[in-house]
Tab-separated table of C-alpha atoms in Angstrom:
chain	number	residue	atom	x	y	z
J	55	MET	CA	-11.735	23.481	10.128
J	56	LYS	CA	-8.485	21.774	9.200
J	57	GLN	CA	-7.605	22.034	5.535
J	58	ILE	CA	-7.391	18.554	4.002
J	59	ASP	CA	-4.199	17.962	2.042
J	60	LEU	CA	-5.404	16.659	-1.312
J	61	ASP	CA	-1.993	16.153	-2.931
J	62	ALA	CA	-2.083	12.515	-4.060
J	63	THR	CA	1.586	11.943	-3.202
J	64	HIS	CA	1.063	13.299	0.335
J	65	ILE	CA	-1.954	11.018	0.853
J	66	LEU	CA	0.033	7.980	-0.267
J	67	ALA	CA	3.039	8.965	1.861
J	68	ALA	CA	0.763	9.288	4.915
J	69	ASP	CA	-0.497	5.738	4.221
J	70	HIS	CA	3.115	4.560	4.092
J	71	ARG	CA	3.801	6.088	7.532
J	72	THR	CA	0.686	4.434	8.997
J	73	VAL	CA	1.710	0.988	7.780
J	74	GLU	CA	5.333	1.443	8.863
J	75	GLY	CA	4.055	2.206	12.377
J	76	LEU	CA	1.889	-0.933	12.375
J	77	PHE	CA	4.812	-3.088	11.232
J	78	GLU	CA	6.958	-1.636	14.060
J	79	GLU	CA	4.238	-2.468	16.592
J	80	PHE	CA	3.963	-6.000	15.194
J	81	GLU	CA	7.714	-6.523	15.620
J	82	LYS	CA	7.605	-5.353	19.244
J	83	THR	CA	4.666	-7.411	20.483
J	84	SER	CA	4.785	-11.000	21.656
J	85	SER	CA	1.031	-11.377	22.186
J	86	SER	CA	-0.570	-13.682	19.607
J	87	ASP	CA	-3.880	-11.835	19.844
J	88	ARG	CA	-2.198	-8.492	19.298
J	89	LYS	CA	-0.180	-9.900	16.376
J	90	ALA	CA	-3.345	-11.245	14.753
J	91	LYS	CA	-5.084	-7.846	15.125
J	92	LEU	CA	-2.093	-5.898	13.813
J	93	ALA	CA	-1.595	-8.250	10.864
J	94	LYS	CA	-5.264	-7.877	9.920
J	95	GLN	CA	-4.972	-4.094	10.158
J	96	ILE	CA	-1.760	-4.069	8.078
J	97	CYS	CA	-3.389	-6.223	5.390
J	98	THR	CA	-6.519	-4.058	5.246
J	99	GLU	CA	-4.478	-0.835	5.037
J	100	LEU	CA	-2.286	-2.261	2.292
J	101	LYS	CA	-5.210	-3.645	0.286
J	102	ILE	CA	-6.932	-0.254	0.319
J	103	HIS	CA	-3.680	1.560	-0.469
J	104	ALA	CA	-2.826	-0.747	-3.388
J	105	GLN	CA	-6.330	-0.475	-4.766
J	106	ILE	CA	-6.414	3.332	-4.817
J	107	GLU	CA	-2.953	3.397	-6.411
J	108	GLU	CA	-3.952	0.874	-9.068
J	109	GLU	CA	-7.373	2.362	-9.806
J	110	VAL	CA	-6.496	6.055	-9.673
J	111	PHE	CA	-2.831	6.978	-9.219
J	112	TYR	CA	-0.942	4.603	-11.534
J	113	PRO	CA	-3.305	4.970	-14.523
J	114	ALA	CA	-2.968	8.770	-14.287
J	115	LEU	CA	0.828	8.454	-14.448
J	116	LYS	CA	0.941	6.051	-17.397
J	117	GLY	CA	2.920	7.616	-20.217
J	118	LYS	CA	3.943	10.541	-17.992
J	119	ILE	CA	6.615	8.949	-15.810
J	120	ASP	CA	9.256	6.250	-16.296
J	121	ASP	CA	7.400	3.211	-17.619
J	122	ASP	CA	9.727	0.658	-15.987
J	123	LEU	CA	9.187	2.226	-12.566
J	124	LEU	CA	5.425	1.973	-13.022
J	125	LYS	CA	5.558	-1.640	-14.204
J	126	GLU	CA	7.790	-2.600	-11.273
J	127	ALA	CA	5.346	-0.969	-8.859
J	128	TRP	CA	2.476	-3.089	-10.257
J	129	VAL	CA	4.542	-6.284	-9.925
J	130	GLU	CA	5.668	-5.316	-6.403
J	131	HIS	CA	2.014	-4.852	-5.465
J	132	ASP	CA	1.252	-8.361	-6.675
J	133	GLY	CA	4.154	-9.799	-4.676
J	134	ALA	CA	2.782	-8.071	-1.595
J	135	LYS	CA	-0.780	-9.229	-2.360
J	136	VAL	CA	0.309	-12.871	-2.453
J	137	LEU	CA	1.695	-12.442	1.078
J	138	ILE	CA	-1.327	-10.420	2.226
J	139	ASN	CA	-3.700	-13.177	1.118
J	140	GLU	CA	-1.501	-15.806	2.805
J	141	ILE	CA	-1.362	-13.810	6.057
J	142	GLU	CA	-5.127	-13.214	6.033
J	143	ALA	CA	-5.795	-16.904	5.460
J	144	SER	CA	-3.643	-17.941	8.428
J	145	GLY	CA	-2.904	-16.751	11.943
J	146	PRO	CA	-0.195	-16.523	14.603
J	147	GLU	CA	-0.425	-20.292	15.134
J	148	ASP	CA	0.904	-20.775	11.568
J	149	GLU	CA	4.587	-21.678	11.652
J	150	PHE	CA	5.437	-19.071	8.967
J	151	PHE	CA	3.056	-16.287	10.080
J	152	ASP	CA	5.681	-13.975	11.618
J	153	ALA	CA	8.091	-14.633	8.751
J	154	LYS	CA	5.428	-13.714	6.190
J	155	VAL	CA	4.637	-10.458	7.992
J	156	THR	CA	8.382	-9.667	8.196
J	157	VAL	CA	8.939	-10.333	4.496
J	158	LEU	CA	5.854	-8.245	3.658
J	159	SER	CA	7.348	-5.428	5.745
J	160	GLU	CA	10.628	-5.669	3.797
J	161	GLU	CA	8.803	-5.668	0.454
J	162	ILE	CA	6.825	-2.599	1.478
J	163	LYS	CA	9.995	-0.776	2.614
J	164	HIS	CA	11.514	-1.396	-0.806
J	165	HIS	CA	8.334	-0.256	-2.573
J	166	VAL	CA	8.144	2.912	-0.453
J	167	LYS	CA	11.766	3.700	-1.299
J	168	GLU	CA	11.014	3.555	-5.026
J	169	GLU	CA	7.882	5.648	-4.666
J	170	GLU	CA	9.138	8.387	-2.398
J	171	LYS	CA	12.716	8.085	-1.134
J	172	GLN	CA	15.279	7.251	-3.797
J	173	GLN	CA	16.665	9.681	-6.382
J	174	ASP	CA	14.176	10.455	-9.178
J	175	ASN	CA	11.426	8.502	-7.388
J	176	MET	CA	7.861	8.030	-8.602
J	177	PHE	CA	6.414	10.857	-6.493
J	178	GLN	CA	9.052	13.333	-7.765
J	179	GLN	CA	8.320	12.268	-11.323
J	180	ALA	CA	4.575	12.635	-10.720
J	181	ARG	CA	5.074	16.155	-9.343
J	182	ALA	CA	7.202	17.083	-12.373
J	183	ALA	CA	4.696	15.610	-14.836
J	184	ASP	CA	1.555	17.269	-16.093
J	185	VAL	CA	-0.724	15.575	-13.554
J	186	ASP	CA	-3.389	17.224	-11.389
J	187	LEU	CA	-2.316	15.758	-8.044
J	188	GLU	CA	-5.150	17.447	-6.149
J	189	ALA	CA	-7.855	16.013	-8.431
J	190	LEU	CA	-6.168	12.620	-8.119
J	191	GLY	CA	-6.018	13.017	-4.354
J	192	GLN	CA	-9.710	13.824	-4.209
J	193	ALA	CA	-10.589	10.751	-6.284
J	194	MET	CA	-8.311	8.587	-4.144
J	195	LEU	CA	-9.796	9.798	-0.851
J	196	ALA	CA	-13.336	9.181	-2.107
J	197	ARG	CA	-12.431	5.640	-3.179
J	198	LYS	CA	-10.535	5.090	0.073
J	199	ASP	CA	-13.649	6.013	2.076
J	200	GLU	CA	-15.738	3.495	0.107
J	201	LEU	CA	-13.165	0.756	0.681
J	202	LYS	CA	-12.929	1.546	4.409
J	203	VAL	CA	-16.688	1.180	4.740
J	204	GLN	CA	-16.510	-2.120	2.858
J	205	ALA	CA	-13.688	-3.291	5.148
J	206	GLU	CA	-15.734	-2.437	8.254
J	207	ASN	CA	-18.939	-4.036	6.930
J	208	GLY	CA	-17.798	-7.554	6.275
J	209	GLY	CA	-14.286	-7.083	5.019
J	210	LEU	CA	-12.528	-6.732	1.711
J	211	PRO	CA	-12.205	-9.714	-0.623
J	212	PRO	CA	-8.772	-11.305	-1.098
J	213	ALA	CA	-6.381	-9.021	-2.996
J	214	GLU	CA	-6.549	-9.545	-6.748
J	215	LEU	CA	-3.351	-9.944	-8.722
J	216	ALA	CA	-2.917	-7.642	-11.711
J	217	THR	CA	0.308	-8.941	-13.296
J	218	MET	CA	0.649	-12.519	-12.062
J	219	ARG	CA	-1.482	-15.634	-11.984
J	220	GLY	CA	-2.253	-16.670	-8.435
């Protein structure tokens, strides 16, 4: 049996790779049907990812890592959620559909950089802090499974904003 990696930062990084791959596929395809499917998949993945970060990961880091970095991450999530809700409420026939997906992709790239790529990023700070990343990872995977089931059985509701008024 394959050992499951429970490190919260590894789980989140794997989500980032998944979404990056979907964005790349979206950019390469010209089929409207395929674009619609990929956009839906991207939005679902990001909604689940944001939710597990906001419910489990970010609260566990509060007071243990750079506060500004954490606040920016929350606001970045809300910026992405506005686009996610717009994309989900439209389709490839919408004049701005592709542009919205592209801008979402750029926002996510920036967010990923702050979480895992730049100097002194959030994941490095989390690893250096007194945080049980395996316990967090376990909680995140459990919540992720619940959200996936919800997504498959009727879909997730529109993304809720935490720091902005929609």
